Coordinates of C-alpha atoms in Angstrom, one line a residue:
M1 CA 0.0 0.0 0.0
R2 CA 1.3 3.4 -0.9
M3 CA 1.2 6.3 1.6
T4 CA -0.2 9.6 0.5
T5 CA 2.2 12.6 0.4
D6 CA -0.6 15.1 0.4
P7 CA -0.2 17.5 3.3
K8 CA -3.2 17.7 5.7
H9 CA -4.5 20.9 7.1
L10 CA -6.8 21.4 10.1
E11 CA -8.0 24.8 11.3
I12 CA -10.3 25.9 14.2
T13 CA -11.3 29.3 15.6
L14 CA -11.4 29.2 19.4
E15 CA -13.2 31.4 21.9
T16 CA -11.0 33.4 24.3
Q17 CA -11.8 31.3 27.3
V18 CA -9.9 28.8 29.5
E19 CA -11.8 25.8 28.0
S20 CA -10.2 26.5 24.7
V21 CA -6.8 25.4 26.1
N22 CA -8.0 21.8 26.6
L23 CA -9.8 21.7 23.3
A24 CA -6.7 22.9 21.4
E25 CA -4.5 20.3 23.2
E26 CA -6.9 17.5 22.6
M27 CA -7.2 18.3 18.9
C28 CA -3.4 18.5 18.4
L29 CA -2.8 15.3 20.4
K30 CA -5.3 13.3 18.1
V31 CA -3.3 14.5 15.1
A32 CA 0.0 13.7 16.7
E33 CA -1.1 10.2 17.7
A34 CA -2.4 9.6 14.2
A35 CA 0.9 10.8 12.8
G36 CA 2.7 8.2 14.8
F37 CA 4.3 10.3 17.6
G38 CA 5.2 8.3 20.7
E39 CA 4.1 9.2 24.3
D40 CA 7.0 11.5 25.0
D41 CA 6.6 13.5 21.9
C42 CA 2.8 13.7 22.3
Y43 CA 3.4 15.1 25.8
K44 CA 5.8 17.7 24.4
I45 CA 3.4 18.7 21.6
G46 CA 0.4 18.8 24.0
M47 CA 2.3 21.0 26.5
S48 CA 3.6 23.3 23.8
V49 CA 0.0 23.8 22.4
R50 CA -1.3 24.5 25.9
E51 CA 1.4 27.1 26.5
G52 CA 0.8 28.7 23.1
V53 CA -3.0 28.9 23.6
I54 CA -2.6 30.1 27.2
N55 CA -0.3 32.9 25.9
A56 CA -2.8 33.8 23.2
F57 CA -5.6 33.8 25.7
H58 CA -3.9 35.8 28.5
Y59 CA -1.2 38.0 26.9
G60 CA -2.4 38.3 23.3
N61 CA -6.2 38.7 23.7
Q62 CA -5.9 39.9 27.3
E63 CA -8.8 37.5 28.2
K64 CA -11.2 39.7 26.1
P65 CA -14.2 37.4 25.0
D66 CA -14.7 39.5 21.8
K67 CA -11.3 38.3 20.5
K68 CA -10.6 34.9 19.0
I69 CA -7.7 32.4 19.0
H70 CA -6.9 30.8 15.6
L71 CA -5.3 27.4 15.7
A72 CA -4.1 25.6 12.6
V73 CA -2.3 22.3 12.2
D74 CA -0.4 21.2 9.1
L75 CA 0.8 17.6 8.7
T76 CA 3.4 17.1 6.0
T77 CA 5.5 14.1 5.2
E78 CA 8.3 15.5 7.4
K79 CA 6.7 17.3 10.3
M80 CA 3.7 18.5 12.2
I81 CA 3.4 22.3 12.1
I82 CA 1.2 24.2 14.6
H83 CA 0.1 27.8 14.3
V84 CA -1.5 29.7 17.2
L85 CA -2.6 33.2 16.3
D86 CA -4.2 35.8 18.6
E87 CA -5.9 39.1 17.9
G88 CA -3.8 41.2 20.3
K89 CA -1.1 43.8 19.6
G90 CA 1.7 41.3 18.9
F91 CA 5.1 41.1 20.5
S92 CA 8.8 40.5 19.8
L93 CA 10.6 37.4 21.0
A94 CA 13.5 39.7 21.9
D95 CA 11.3 41.5 24.5
V96 CA 10.5 38.3 26.4
P97 CA 12.6 37.9 29.5
D98 CA 14.8 34.8 29.8
P99 CA 13.3 32.7 32.6
L100 CA 16.7 31.3 33.4
A101 CA 18.3 34.7 34.1
E102 CA 19.0 35.1 37.8
E103 CA 16.8 38.2 38.1
N104 CA 13.8 36.3 36.5
L105 CA 14.0 33.0 38.4
L106 CA 11.0 33.8 40.5
S107 CA 9.0 35.4 37.7
T108 CA 6.6 33.3 35.6
S109 CA 7.0 35.5 32.5
G110 CA 8.8 33.8 29.6
R111 CA 8.4 30.2 30.9
G112 CA 5.9 29.1 28.3
I113 CA 8.0 30.3 25.4
F114 CA 11.0 28.6 27.0
L115 CA 9.1 25.3 27.2
M116 CA 7.8 25.6 23.6
R117 CA 11.4 26.2 22.4
A118 CA 12.7 23.3 24.4
F119 CA 9.9 20.8 23.4
M120 CA 9.6 21.6 19.7
D121 CA 12.1 21.2 16.9
E122 CA 11.2 24.6 15.4
F123 CA 9.8 27.6 17.1
D124 CA 9.2 31.2 16.0
V125 CA 6.8 34.1 16.5
V126 CA 5.8 36.2 13.5
P127 CA 3.4 39.1 13.1
G128 CA -0.1 37.8 12.4
K129 CA -1.6 38.4 9.0
T130 CA -4.5 40.3 10.6
G131 CA -2.5 41.7 13.6
G132 CA -1.6 40.0 16.8
A133 CA 1.2 37.4 17.2
E134 CA 1.4 34.1 15.4
I135 CA 3.4 31.3 17.1
V136 CA 4.7 28.8 14.6
M137 CA 6.2 25.6 16.0
A138 CA 7.0 22.2 14.4
K139 CA 7.9 18.7 15.5
K140 CA 9.6 16.4 13.0
L141 CA 7.7 13.2 12.4
P142 CA 9.3 10.1 14.0
M143 CA 11.2 7.7 11.7
G144 CA 9.0 5.0 10.4
N145 CA 5.8 7.0 11.0
P146 CA 2.6 5.7 9.4
G147 CA 2.4 8.7 7.0
V148 CA 0.1 11.6 6.8
N149 CA -2.9 9.5 5.9
G150 CA -2.8 7.8 9.3
G151 CA -2.6 4.4 7.7
G152 CA 0.0 1.7 8.2
S153 CA 0.5 -0.5 11.2
E154 CA 3.2 -1.3 13.6
T155 CA 4.2 -4.9 14.0
A156 CA 5.8 -6.4 17.0
S157 CA 7.9 -9.5 17.0
P158 CA 6.4 -12.4 19.0
Q159 CA 7.9 -12.9 22.4
Q160 CA 10.3 -15.8 22.7
G161 CA 9.7 -18.2 25.6
A162 CA 7.2 -17.7 28.4

C-alpha cells in the first residue's frame, strides 16, 4: 500500500476562554497520535500547544471574549506544524525575559516560550496576518511513521519463551 504525500490541514477558531486550552491540546494530540508520535513527543506537543494557547488567551487577547484564537495544524511528510494566532497587539521574542536569568527565576513570564522552544524542533513568533502574534512551531515526524494518511501499522515480534 502506498502512503499519501498530500499535506493535511486542520483549522479551528477558538473562543478566548480557558476551556479553549484543553480543546486545542486534545485536537493536536489526536493529530500527533495519528501521525505516529510516541508518548514522550505527544506530551511535548500537548504541553507546547497548551502554552501557546494560554499565551494567546492571556497575553495576546488579554482575556477579552470578543477576540478569537486561531489554531491551525499542518501535517506534511516531514513534520507537524502548529500555528497559534491571537488578535492582540503582537510582541517580539527579543522582549520576552529569559526565565533562566537570575533576576527572573521567581517570575513566571517567559516560561511558556522557554518550554515551547525546548519541546519543539522549530519555534518562531511572527506578526499575524491580521494583527496579533502568530506562534509557529513544528515537530519532526518520527522515523517509520505511518504517514500523513494515518494508515499503516506497527508490527511487534512475537515474544520468545514464556
